[in-house]
C-alpha positions as semicolon CSV with decimal commas, in nm:
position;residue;x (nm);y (nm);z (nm)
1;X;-4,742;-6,372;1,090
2;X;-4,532;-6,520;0,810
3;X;-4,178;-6,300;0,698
4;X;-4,378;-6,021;0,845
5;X;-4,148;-5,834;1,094
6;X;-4,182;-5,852;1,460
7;X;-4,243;-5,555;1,676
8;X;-4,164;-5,669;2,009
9;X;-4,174;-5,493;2,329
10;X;-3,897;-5,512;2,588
11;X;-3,874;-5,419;2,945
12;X;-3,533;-5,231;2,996
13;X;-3,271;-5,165;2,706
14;X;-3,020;-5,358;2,522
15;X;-2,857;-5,597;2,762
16;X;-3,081;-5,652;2,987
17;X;-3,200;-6,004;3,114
18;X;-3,505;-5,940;2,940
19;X;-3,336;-5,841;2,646
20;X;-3,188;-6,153;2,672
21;X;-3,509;-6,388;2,689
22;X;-3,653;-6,208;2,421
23;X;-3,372;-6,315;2,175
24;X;-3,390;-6,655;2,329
25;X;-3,778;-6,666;2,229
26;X;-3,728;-6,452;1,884
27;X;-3,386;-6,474;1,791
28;X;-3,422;-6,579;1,444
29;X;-3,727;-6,399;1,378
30;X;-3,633;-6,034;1,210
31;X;-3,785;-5,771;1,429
32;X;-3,827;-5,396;1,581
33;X;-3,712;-5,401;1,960
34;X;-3,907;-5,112;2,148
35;X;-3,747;-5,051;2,482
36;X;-3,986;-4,974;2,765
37;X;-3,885;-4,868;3,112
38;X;-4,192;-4,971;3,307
39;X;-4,341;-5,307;3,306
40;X;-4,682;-5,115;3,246
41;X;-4,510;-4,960;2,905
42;X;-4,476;-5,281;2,817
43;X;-4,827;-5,425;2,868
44;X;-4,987;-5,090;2,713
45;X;-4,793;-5,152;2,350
46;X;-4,933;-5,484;2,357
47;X;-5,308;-5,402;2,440
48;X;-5,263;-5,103;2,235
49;X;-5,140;-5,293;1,911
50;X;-4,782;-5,045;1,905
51;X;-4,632;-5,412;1,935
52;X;-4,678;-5,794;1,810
53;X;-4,535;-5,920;2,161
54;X;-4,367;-5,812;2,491
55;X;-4,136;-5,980;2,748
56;X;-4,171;-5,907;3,114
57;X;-3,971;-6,078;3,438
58;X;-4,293;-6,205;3,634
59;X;-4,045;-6,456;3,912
60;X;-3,719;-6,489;4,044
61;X;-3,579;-6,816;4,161
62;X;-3,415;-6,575;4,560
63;X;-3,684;-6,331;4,538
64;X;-4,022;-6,482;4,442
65;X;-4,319;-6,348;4,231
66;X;-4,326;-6,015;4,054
67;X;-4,631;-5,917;4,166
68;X;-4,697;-5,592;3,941
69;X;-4,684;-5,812;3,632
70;X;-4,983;-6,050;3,759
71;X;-5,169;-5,691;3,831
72;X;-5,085;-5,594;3,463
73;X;-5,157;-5,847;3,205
74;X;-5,463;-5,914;3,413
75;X;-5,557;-5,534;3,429
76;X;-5,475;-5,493;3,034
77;X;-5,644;-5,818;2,925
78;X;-5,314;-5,957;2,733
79;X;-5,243;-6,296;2,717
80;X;-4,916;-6,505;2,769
81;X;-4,836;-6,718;2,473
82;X;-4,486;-6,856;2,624
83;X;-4,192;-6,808;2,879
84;X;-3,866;-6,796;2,919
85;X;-3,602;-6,882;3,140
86;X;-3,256;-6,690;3,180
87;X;-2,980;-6,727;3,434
88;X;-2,887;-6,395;3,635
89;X;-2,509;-6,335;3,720
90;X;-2,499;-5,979;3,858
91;X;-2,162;-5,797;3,825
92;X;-2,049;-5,478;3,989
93;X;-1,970;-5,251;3,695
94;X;-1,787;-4,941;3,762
95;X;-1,620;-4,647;3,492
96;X;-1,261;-4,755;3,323
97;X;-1,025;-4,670;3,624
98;X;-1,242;-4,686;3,924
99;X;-1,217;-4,933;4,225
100;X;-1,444;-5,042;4,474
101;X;-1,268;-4,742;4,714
102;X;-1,381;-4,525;4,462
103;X;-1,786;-4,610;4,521
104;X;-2,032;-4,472;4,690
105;X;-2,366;-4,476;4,496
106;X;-2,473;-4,768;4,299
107;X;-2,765;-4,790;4,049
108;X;-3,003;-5,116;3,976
109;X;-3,326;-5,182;3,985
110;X;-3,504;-5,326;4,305
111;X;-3,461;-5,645;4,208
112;X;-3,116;-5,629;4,148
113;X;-3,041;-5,518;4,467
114;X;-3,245;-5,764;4,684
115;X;-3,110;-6,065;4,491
116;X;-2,728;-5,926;4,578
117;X;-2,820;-5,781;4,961
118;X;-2,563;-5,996;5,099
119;X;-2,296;-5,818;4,894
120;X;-2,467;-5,465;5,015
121;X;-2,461;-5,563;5,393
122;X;-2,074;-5,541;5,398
123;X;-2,135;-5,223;5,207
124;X;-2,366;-5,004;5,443
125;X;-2,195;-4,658;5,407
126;X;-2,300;-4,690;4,978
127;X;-2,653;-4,551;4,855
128;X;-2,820;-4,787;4,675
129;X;-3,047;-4,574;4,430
130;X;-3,355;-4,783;4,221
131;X;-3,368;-4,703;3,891
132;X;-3,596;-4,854;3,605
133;X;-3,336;-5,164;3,515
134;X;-3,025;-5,332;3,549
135;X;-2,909;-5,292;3,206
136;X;-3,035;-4,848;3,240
137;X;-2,828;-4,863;3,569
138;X;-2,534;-4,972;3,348
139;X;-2,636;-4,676;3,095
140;X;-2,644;-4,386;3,331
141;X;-2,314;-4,481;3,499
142;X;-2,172;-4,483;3,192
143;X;-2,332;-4,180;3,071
144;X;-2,189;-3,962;3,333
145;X;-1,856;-4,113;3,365
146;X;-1,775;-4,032;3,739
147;X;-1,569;-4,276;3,923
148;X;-1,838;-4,278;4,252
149;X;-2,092;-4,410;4,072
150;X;-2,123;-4,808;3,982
151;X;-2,443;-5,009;3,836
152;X;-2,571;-5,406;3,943
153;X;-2,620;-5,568;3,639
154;X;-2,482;-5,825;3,383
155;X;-2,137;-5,847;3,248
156;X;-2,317;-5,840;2,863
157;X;-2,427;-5,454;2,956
158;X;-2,108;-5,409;3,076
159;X;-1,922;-5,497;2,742
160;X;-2,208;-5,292;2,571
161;X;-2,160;-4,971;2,775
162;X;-1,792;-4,991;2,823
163;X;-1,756;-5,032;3,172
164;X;-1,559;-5,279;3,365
165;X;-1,615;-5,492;3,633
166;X;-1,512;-5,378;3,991
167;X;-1,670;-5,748;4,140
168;X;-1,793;-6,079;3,969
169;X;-2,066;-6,257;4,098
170;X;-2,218;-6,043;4,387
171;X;-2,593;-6,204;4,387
172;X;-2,593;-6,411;4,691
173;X;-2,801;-6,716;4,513
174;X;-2,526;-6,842;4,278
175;X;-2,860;-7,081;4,074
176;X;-3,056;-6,743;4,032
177;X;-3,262;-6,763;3,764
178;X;-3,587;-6,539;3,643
179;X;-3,902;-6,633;3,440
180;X;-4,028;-6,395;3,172
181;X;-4,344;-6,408;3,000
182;X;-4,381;-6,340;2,692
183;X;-4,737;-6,150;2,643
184;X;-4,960;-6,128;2,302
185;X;-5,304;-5,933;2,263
186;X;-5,452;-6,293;2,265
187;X;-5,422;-6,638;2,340
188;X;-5,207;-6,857;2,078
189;X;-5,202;-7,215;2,173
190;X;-4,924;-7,437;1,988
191;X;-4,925;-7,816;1,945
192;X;-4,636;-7,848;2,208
193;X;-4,848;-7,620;2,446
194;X;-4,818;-7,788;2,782
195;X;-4,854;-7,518;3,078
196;X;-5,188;-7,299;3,168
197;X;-5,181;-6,998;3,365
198;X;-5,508;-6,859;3,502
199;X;-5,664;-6,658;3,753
200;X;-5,928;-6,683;3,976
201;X;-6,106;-6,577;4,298
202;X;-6,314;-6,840;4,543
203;X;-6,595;-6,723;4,828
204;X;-6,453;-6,595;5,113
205;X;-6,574;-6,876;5,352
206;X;-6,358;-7,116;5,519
207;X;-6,208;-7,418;5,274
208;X;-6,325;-7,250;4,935
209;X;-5,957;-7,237;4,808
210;X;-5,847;-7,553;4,929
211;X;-6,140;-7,754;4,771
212;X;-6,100;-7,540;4,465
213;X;-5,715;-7,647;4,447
214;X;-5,788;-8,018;4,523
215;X;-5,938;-8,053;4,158
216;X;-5,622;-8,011;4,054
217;X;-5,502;-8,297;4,270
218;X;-5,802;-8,544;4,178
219;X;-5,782;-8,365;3,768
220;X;-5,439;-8,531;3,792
221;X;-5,257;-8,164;3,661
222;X;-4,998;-8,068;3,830
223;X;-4,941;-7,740;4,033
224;X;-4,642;-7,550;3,963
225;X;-4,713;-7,205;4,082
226;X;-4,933;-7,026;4,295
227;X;-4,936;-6,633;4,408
228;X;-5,201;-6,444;4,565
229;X;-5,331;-6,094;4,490
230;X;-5,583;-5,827;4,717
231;X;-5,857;-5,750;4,525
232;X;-5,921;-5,367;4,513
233;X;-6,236;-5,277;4,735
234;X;-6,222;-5,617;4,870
235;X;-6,008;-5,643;5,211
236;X;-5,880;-5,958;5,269
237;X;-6,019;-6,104;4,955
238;X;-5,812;-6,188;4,690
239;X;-5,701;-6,330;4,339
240;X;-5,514;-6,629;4,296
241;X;-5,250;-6,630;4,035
242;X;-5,176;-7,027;3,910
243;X;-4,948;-7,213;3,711
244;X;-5,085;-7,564;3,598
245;X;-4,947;-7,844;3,350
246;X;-5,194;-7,934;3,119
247;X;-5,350;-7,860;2,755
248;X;-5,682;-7,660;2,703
249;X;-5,711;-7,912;2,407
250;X;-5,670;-8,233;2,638
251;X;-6,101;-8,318;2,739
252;X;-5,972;-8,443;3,069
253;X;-5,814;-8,093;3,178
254;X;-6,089;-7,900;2,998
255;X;-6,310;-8,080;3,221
256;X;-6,107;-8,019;3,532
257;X;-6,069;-7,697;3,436
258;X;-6,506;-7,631;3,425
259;X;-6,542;-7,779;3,773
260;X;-6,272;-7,502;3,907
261;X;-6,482;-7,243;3,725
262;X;-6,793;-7,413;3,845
263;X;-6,630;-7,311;4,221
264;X;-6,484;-6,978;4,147
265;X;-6,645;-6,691;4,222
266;X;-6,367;-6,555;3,898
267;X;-6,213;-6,743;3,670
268;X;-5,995;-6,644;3,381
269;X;-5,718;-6,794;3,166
270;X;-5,467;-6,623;3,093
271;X;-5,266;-6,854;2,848
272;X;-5,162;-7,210;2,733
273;X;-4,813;-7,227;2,612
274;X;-4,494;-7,446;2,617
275;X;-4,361;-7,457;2,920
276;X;-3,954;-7,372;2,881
277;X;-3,878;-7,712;3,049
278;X;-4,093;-7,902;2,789
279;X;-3,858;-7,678;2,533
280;X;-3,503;-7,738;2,657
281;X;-3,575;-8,115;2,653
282;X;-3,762;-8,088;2,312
């Protein structure tokens, strides 16, 4: 796109993790952040050309797979033209002058509370309320101001919102780290591309999956991730979400790739991109 600049969609608001892998992916790049507070808002601005790119979480290192983001980019036909990875340190944040006597409702989104529910078992008689992200938690505390209230989420939107930290490090996982994708209208595959995510569906007879997975094995590509999906209508049937090394450009994996299509009763790629790994050492 040239000196053109960016719009880029971002789950959350400023100081969020994803905030933070989209500067990791674009930081040089000038560009117009739009702040979304559902995944789906995110997904839509892509499909519906309001943005250039978005960044979603789609896995945690404690908690697994996000699930809803498979559902989405799937759903909205986007593709994923790279990924990030950012390390999570979750903070207690509280109002200027508050303590940890003080609390008794804390804000953060789902995921910020299962990844610290170690923390929150000590901490029964507090009411954990969801809200759309860490870094919005951090917001609304500081929004209202009152000294009951405290938000999980980094020490960045702390700084940013002007709260201070009641407790460091509350996530019980102290390597927690979270994937993002980062999601274009269509596929973009670079030279350095070295990871292929796709999707797929096999009969629902005994063995289909596993004989559709051992290509991988005899294709010589390497299986990094694998998460399974119902299909709507369909009980007990589902979609199979995979991570793969390989290169759509390499014959070898192209060909691999035909013989699992060749076996699938659905079978869609969803990207080819470099993975972060093959960045950080690059």
């Amino acid at each position: 796109m040239g000196n053109k600049k960016l719009r880029v969609a971002c789950y959350g608001a400023r100081g969020a993790y994803t905030y933070e892998a989209m500067e990791k992916q674009f930081g040089n790049r000038e560009k117009e952040v739009i702040f979304c507070p559902l995944f789906e808002d995110v997904v839509k601005a892509v499909r519906e050309g309001q943005a250039d790119y978005g960044v979603v979480p789609m896995e945690n290192s404690s908690t697994g797979g996000i699930t809803e983001v498979y559902d989405l980019i799937q759903h909205y036909d986007c593709a994923i033209v790279g990924e990030q990875m950012v390390k999570i340190e979750h903070v207690l944040l509280g109002v200027p002058g508050a303590t940890l006597d003080d609390i008794d409702t804390v804000y953060s989104h789902p995921q910020g509370f299962a990844q610290c529910r170690e923390f929150f078992m000590e901490k029964r008689n507090w009411k954990q309320q969801p809200y759309f992200s860490t870094a919005q938690s951090a917001e609304k505390v500081a929004r209202e101001g009152k000294k009951n209230q405290a938000a999980v989420a980094s020490r960045t939107a702390g700084r940013l919102y002007g709260l201070q930290v009641l407790k460091d490090t509350i996530a019980f996982n102290s390597s927690n780290y979270t994937r993002f994708f980062i999601i274009g209208p269509a596929m973009e595959i670079a030279d350095d591309a070295d990871k292929i995510t796709l999707v797929l569906s096999v009969r629902h007879e005994p063995g289909a999956l596993y004989h559709v997975l051992g290509y991988f094995f005899y294709g010589g590509m390497n299986m990094t991730h694998l998460e399974s999906r119902p299909i709507k209508g369909k009980p007990f049937e589902y979609f199979f979400h995979i991570d793969v090394m390989g290169k759509l450009r390499n014959p070898a994996n192209a060909q691999t790739l035909r013989g699992i299509e060749s076996m699938s009763t659905y079978f869609k790629i969803l990207g080819n991109y470099p993975s972060y790994t093959h960045k950080e050492e690059s």
